[in-house]
Amino acid sequence: MQVTDVAGLALEPHKPQILASNDAARVVTIALPAGEEMQTHEVHEHAWVVVVAGTVEIEAGGRSEAGGPGVLFEFEPGEAHSVSAQEDARLLLFLAPWPGDGHPGSMSLDDKAHARKRAREHRPS
């Protein structure tokens, strides 16, 4: 058994800390200072966000919800969302399965090489 005191971790704002990671899931904690935002983004995996401390407002699919400690938000793979901290916040993020379909970490080395080549071909001159 491994035990982590998420509330007691020394976290730097905007520097996510991976707490656990395997083929089943990845668990990450994030500190987000009051008034700051994780701009609209999406992930390849199912995502669950638990508010550990503070209050956040999350927007997704034209809907906005606020939540404090103990509130759980759930997102489908590819569901765009943004997170704004109403006060200093600490979040626990679960991503499963890890890595999700389409995530660069799930690509073979050959697939990555082809993706890089295609990206270079599409760069503006």
C-alpha positions as a printed Julia matrix, in Angstrom:
125×3 Matrix{Float64}:
   0.0    0.0     0.0
   1.14   3.52   -0.78
  -0.29   6.5     1.08
  -0.15  10.13   -0.08
  -1.38  13.12    1.91
  -2.6   15.16   -1.07
  -3.55  18.14    1.12
  -0.06  18.21    2.66
   2.03  18.0    -0.54
   4.35  20.91   -1.29
   3.09  21.95   -4.74
   4.21  24.75   -7.01
   1.45  26.5    -8.97
   1.1   25.31  -12.57
   3.53  22.42  -12.03
   1.43  19.25  -11.96
   2.84  16.44   -9.84
   2.28  12.84  -10.94
   1.34  10.79   -7.9
   0.84   7.43   -9.64
   0.94   6.1   -13.16
   0.45   2.68  -14.76
  -1.43   1.16  -17.71
  -4.75   1.53  -15.88
  -4.61   5.2   -14.91
  -2.57   8.26  -14.09
  -3.18  10.35  -10.96
  -1.96  13.94  -10.9
  -2.31  16.79   -8.42
  -2.32  20.45   -9.43
  -2.18  23.72   -7.47
  -4.03  26.59   -9.14
  -3.74  30.05   -7.52
  -6.82  32.24   -6.98
  -7.84  34.14  -10.11
  -5.86  31.91  -12.45
  -7.18  29.56  -15.1
  -6.32  26.38  -16.93
  -7.53  27.53  -20.32
  -9.8   25.37  -22.44
  -8.16  22.02  -23.07
  -9.03  18.38  -23.57
  -7.38  15.05  -22.9
  -7.47  11.68  -24.68
  -8.61   9.82  -21.57
 -11.66   9.83  -19.33
 -10.89  12.48  -16.71
 -12.13  12.91  -13.17
 -11.23  16.05  -11.23
 -11.68  16.16   -7.46
 -11.4   19.49   -5.66
  -9.19  18.88   -2.62
  -8.99  22.5    -1.41
 -10.33  25.88   -2.52
 -13.11  26.62   -4.97
 -13.06  26.33   -8.75
 -15.42  27.02  -11.59
 -15.35  24.58  -14.48
 -16.85  25.24  -17.9
 -17.61  22.46  -20.35
 -20.15  22.04  -23.12
 -21.68  25.49  -22.58
 -22.27  24.73  -18.89
 -20.51  26.25  -15.87
 -20.38  24.69  -12.4
 -18.59  25.77   -9.23
 -17.28  23.34   -6.68
 -15.3   23.18   -3.47
 -13.59  20.44   -1.46
 -15.02  17.01   -2.16
 -16.74  17.91   -5.45
 -16.08  15.54   -8.36
 -16.21  16.61  -12.02
 -16.17  14.0   -14.8
 -15.23  14.46  -18.48
 -15.44  12.19  -21.5
 -12.32  11.73  -23.66
 -11.92  14.79  -25.87
 -14.45  16.88  -23.91
 -13.15  20.46  -23.88
 -13.18  22.19  -20.49
 -11.57  25.06  -18.59
 -10.86  25.43  -14.88
 -10.78  28.78  -13.03
  -9.7   29.09   -9.41
 -12.02  31.3    -7.38
  -9.58  30.92   -4.46
  -6.3   29.02   -4.13
  -7.21  25.52   -5.22
  -5.71  22.05   -5.12
  -7.04  19.49   -7.57
  -6.65  15.74   -7.93
  -6.92  14.52  -11.52
  -7.51  10.89  -12.54
  -6.94   9.91  -16.2
  -7.98   6.46  -17.43
  -7.01   4.4   -19.23
  -3.45   5.69  -19.4
  -2.49   6.65  -22.0
  -5.78   7.03  -23.87
  -6.32   6.35  -27.57
  -4.59   9.01  -29.65
  -2.31  10.19  -26.82
   1.27  10.59  -28.08
   2.39   8.23  -25.3
   0.31   5.45  -26.85
   1.93   5.78  -30.29
   4.66   3.45  -31.55
   8.05   4.97  -32.36
   7.28   4.51  -36.07
   3.92   6.33  -35.67
   5.67   9.18  -33.81
   8.27   9.52  -36.58
   5.52   9.75  -39.21
   3.6   12.27  -37.1
   6.7   14.47  -36.75
   7.32  14.26  -40.5
   3.7   15.26  -41.27
   3.93  18.14  -38.78
   7.13  19.45  -40.41
   5.44  19.28  -43.82
   2.56  21.44  -42.57
   4.63  24.13  -40.84
   4.33  27.6   -42.35
   7.49  28.74  -44.17
